[in-house]
PDB file of C-alpha atoms in Angstrom:
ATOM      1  CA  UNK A 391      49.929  49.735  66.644  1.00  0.00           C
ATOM      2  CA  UNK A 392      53.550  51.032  67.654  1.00  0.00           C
ATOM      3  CA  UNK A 393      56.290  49.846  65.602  1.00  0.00           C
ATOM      4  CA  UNK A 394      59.127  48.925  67.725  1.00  0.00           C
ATOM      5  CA  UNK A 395      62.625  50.172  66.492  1.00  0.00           C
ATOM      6  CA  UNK A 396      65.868  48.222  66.043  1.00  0.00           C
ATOM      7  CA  UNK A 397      68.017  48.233  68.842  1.00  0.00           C
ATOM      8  CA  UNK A 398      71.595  47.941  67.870  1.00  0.00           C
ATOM      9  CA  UNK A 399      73.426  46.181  70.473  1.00  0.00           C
ATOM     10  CA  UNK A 400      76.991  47.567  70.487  1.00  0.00           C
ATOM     11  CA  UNK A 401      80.058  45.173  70.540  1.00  0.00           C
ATOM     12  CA  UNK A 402      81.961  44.672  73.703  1.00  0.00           C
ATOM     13  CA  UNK A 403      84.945  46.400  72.182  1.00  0.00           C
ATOM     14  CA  UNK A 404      86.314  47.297  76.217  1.00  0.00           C
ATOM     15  CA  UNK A 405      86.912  43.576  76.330  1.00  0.00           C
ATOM     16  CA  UNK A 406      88.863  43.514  73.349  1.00  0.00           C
ATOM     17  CA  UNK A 407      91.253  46.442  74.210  1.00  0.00           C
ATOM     18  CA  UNK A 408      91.936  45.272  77.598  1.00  0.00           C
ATOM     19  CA  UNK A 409      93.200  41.547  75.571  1.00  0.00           C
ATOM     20  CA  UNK A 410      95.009  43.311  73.705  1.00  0.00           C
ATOM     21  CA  UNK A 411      96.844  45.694  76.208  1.00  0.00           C
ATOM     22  CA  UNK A 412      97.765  42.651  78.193  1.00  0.00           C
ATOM     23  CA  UNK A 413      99.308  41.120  75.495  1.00  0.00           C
ATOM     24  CA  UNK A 414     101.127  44.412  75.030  1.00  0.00           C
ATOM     25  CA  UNK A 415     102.518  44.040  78.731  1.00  0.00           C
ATOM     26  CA  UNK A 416     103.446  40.291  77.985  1.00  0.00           C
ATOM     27  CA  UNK A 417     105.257  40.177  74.991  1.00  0.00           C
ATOM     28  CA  UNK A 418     107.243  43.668  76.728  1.00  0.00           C
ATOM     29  CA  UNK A 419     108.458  41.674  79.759  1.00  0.00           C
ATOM     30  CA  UNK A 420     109.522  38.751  77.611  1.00  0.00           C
ATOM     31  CA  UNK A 421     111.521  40.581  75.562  1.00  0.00           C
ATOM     32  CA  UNK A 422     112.919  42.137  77.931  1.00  0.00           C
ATOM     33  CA  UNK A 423     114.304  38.516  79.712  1.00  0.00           C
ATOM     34  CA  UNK A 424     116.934  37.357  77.056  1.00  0.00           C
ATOM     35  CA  UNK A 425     120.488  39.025  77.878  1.00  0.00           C
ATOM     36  CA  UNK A 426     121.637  41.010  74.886  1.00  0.00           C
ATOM     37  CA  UNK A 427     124.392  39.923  72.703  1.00  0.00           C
ATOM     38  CA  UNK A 428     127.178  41.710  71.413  1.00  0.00           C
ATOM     39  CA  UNK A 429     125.819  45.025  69.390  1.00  0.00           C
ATOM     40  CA  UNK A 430     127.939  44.082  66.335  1.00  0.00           C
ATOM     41  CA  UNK A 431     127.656  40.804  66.308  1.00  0.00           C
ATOM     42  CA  UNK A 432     125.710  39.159  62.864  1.00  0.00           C
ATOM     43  CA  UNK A 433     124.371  36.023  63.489  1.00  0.00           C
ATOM     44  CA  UNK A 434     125.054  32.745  61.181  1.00  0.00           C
ATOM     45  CA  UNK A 435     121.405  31.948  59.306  1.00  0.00           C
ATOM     46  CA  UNK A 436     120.380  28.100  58.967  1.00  0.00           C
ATOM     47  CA  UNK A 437     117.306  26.391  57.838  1.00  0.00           C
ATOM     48  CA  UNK A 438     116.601  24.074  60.587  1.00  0.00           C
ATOM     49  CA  UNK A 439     117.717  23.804  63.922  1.00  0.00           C
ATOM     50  CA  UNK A 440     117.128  22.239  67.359  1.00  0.00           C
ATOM     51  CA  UNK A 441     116.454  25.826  69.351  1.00  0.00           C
ATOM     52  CA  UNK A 442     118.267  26.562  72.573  1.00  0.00           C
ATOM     53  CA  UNK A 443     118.964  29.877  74.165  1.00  0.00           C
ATOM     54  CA  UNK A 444     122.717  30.505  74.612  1.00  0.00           C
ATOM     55  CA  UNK A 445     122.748  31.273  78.619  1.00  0.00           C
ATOM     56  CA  UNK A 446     126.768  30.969  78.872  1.00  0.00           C
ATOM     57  CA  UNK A 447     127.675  30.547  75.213  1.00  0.00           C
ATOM     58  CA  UNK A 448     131.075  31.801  74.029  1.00  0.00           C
ATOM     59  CA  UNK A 449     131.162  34.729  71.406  1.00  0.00           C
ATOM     60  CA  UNK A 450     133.296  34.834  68.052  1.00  0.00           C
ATOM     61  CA  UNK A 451     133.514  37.815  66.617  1.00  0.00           C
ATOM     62  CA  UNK A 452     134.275  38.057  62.516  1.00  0.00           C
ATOM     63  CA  UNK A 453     138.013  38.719  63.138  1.00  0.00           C
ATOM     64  CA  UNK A 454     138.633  36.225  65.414  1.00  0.00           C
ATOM     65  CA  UNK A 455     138.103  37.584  69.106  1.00  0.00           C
ATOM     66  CA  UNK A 456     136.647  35.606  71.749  1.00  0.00           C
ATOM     67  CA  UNK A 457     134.302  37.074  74.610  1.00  0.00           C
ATOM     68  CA  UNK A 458     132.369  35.295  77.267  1.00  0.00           C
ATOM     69  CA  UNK A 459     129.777  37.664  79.158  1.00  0.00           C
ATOM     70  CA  UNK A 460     131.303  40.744  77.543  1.00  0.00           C
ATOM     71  CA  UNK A 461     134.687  39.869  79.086  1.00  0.00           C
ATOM     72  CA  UNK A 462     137.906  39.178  75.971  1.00  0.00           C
ATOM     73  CA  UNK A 463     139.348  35.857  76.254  1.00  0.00           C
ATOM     74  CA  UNK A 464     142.835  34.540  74.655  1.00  0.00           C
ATOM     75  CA  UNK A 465     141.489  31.842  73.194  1.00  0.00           C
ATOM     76  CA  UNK A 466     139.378  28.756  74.069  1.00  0.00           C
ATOM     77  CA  UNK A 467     141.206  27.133  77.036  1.00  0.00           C
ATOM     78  CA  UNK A 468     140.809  30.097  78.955  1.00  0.00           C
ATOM     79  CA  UNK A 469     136.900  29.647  78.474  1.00  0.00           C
ATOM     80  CA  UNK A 470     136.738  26.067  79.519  1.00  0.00           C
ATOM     81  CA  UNK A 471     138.385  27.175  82.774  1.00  0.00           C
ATOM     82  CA  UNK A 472     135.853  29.178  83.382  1.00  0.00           C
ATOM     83  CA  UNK A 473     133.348  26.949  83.234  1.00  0.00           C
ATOM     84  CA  UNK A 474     131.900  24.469  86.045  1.00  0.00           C
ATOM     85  CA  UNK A 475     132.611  20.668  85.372  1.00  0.00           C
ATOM     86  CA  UNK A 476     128.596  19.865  84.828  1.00  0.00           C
ATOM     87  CA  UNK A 477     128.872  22.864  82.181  1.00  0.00           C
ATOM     88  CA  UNK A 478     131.516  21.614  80.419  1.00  0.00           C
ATOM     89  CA  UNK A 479     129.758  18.374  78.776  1.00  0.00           C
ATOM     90  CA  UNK A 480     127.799  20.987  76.023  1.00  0.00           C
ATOM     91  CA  UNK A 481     129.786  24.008  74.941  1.00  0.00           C
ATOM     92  CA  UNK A 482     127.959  26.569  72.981  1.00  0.00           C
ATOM     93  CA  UNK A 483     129.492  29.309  70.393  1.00  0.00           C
ATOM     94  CA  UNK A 484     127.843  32.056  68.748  1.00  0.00           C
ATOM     95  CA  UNK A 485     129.910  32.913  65.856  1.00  0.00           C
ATOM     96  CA  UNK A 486     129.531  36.083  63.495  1.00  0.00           C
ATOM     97  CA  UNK A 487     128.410  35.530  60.149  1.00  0.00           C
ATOM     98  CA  UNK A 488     131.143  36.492  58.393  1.00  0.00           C
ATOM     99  CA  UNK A 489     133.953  34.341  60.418  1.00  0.00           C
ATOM    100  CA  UNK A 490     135.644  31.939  58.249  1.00  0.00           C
ATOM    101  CA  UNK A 491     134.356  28.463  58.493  1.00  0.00           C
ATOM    102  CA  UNK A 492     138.192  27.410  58.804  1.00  0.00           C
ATOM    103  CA  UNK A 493     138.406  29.204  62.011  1.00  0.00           C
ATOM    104  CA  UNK A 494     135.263  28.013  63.241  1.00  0.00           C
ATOM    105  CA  UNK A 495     136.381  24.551  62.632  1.00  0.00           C
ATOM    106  CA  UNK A 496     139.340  25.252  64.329  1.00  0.00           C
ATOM    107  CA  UNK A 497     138.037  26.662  67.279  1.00  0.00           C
ATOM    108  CA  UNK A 498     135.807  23.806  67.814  1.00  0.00           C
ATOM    109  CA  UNK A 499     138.859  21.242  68.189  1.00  0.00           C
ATOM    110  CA  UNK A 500     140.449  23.258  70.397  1.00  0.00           C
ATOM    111  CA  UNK A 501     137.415  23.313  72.495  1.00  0.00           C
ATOM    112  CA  UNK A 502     137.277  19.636  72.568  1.00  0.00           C
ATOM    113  CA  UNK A 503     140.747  19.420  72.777  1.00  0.00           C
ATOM    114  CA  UNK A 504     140.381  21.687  76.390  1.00  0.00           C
ATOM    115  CA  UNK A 505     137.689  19.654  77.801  1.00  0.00           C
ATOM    116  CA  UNK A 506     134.607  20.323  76.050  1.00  0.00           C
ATOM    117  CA  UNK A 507     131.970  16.903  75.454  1.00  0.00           C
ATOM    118  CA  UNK A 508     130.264  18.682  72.625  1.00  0.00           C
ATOM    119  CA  UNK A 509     130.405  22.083  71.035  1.00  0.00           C
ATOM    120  CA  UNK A 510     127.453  23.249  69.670  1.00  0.00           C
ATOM    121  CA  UNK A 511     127.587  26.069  66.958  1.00  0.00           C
ATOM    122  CA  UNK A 512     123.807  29.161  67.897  1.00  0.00           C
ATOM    123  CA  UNK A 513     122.653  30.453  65.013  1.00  0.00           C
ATOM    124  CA  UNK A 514     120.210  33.040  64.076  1.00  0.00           C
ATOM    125  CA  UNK A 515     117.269  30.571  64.206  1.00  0.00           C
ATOM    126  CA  UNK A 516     118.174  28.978  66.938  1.00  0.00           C
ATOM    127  CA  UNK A 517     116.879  32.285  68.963  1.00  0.00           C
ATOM    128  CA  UNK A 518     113.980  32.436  67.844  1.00  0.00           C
TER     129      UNK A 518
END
């Protein structure tokens, strides 16, 4: 009598690599969706946070400059212009981490002050 040998059976491995590699080409294109921010621009850090993506959110920079799409503004009237009438009932600002929370303050009444129904302050975790 004939002894019949083991057969190994080899994992479907071909399966796994093609998972993976489309996973690859998904988490590519969805980074690749979000518009970039300003390059020196460090983001305010908070525990917890309703998340929303800033899609026209007004930048603060550290010392105090405004910029909306890339473009300087004077100061906050001059980005409630530019906004619609539907957009102006929630105004978003990204500050820099290391504005003063005086001027943030500050910025935020004059924002309501120009129109705005609500000003909400993105921070880091909000992105995510």
């Amino acid at each position: 009598m004939r002894r019949i040998a083991p057969r190994f059976r080899r994992e479907p491995t071909i399966a796994l690599i093609n998972i993976v590699f489309l996973m690859l080409i998904f988490f590519m294109a969805a980074a690749t969706l979000a518009p970039p921010l300003d390059g020196d621009l460090r983001l305010v850090r908070t525990a917890d946070l309703d998340g929303r993506a800033p899609p026209d959110a007004l930048v603060v920079h550290a010392d105090g400059r405004l910029t909306y799409r890339g473009a300087a503004l004077p100061d906050a009237d001059a980005y409630i212009v530019r906004l619609p009438d539907n957009a102006r009932e929630i105004v978003r600002i990204v500050p820099d981490a290391d504005l003063f929370a005086q001027d943030l303050v500050r910025l935020g009444e004059e924002l309501r002050r120009a129109g705005a129904g609500r000003v909400v302050i993105v921070t880091e975790r909000g992105l995510q």
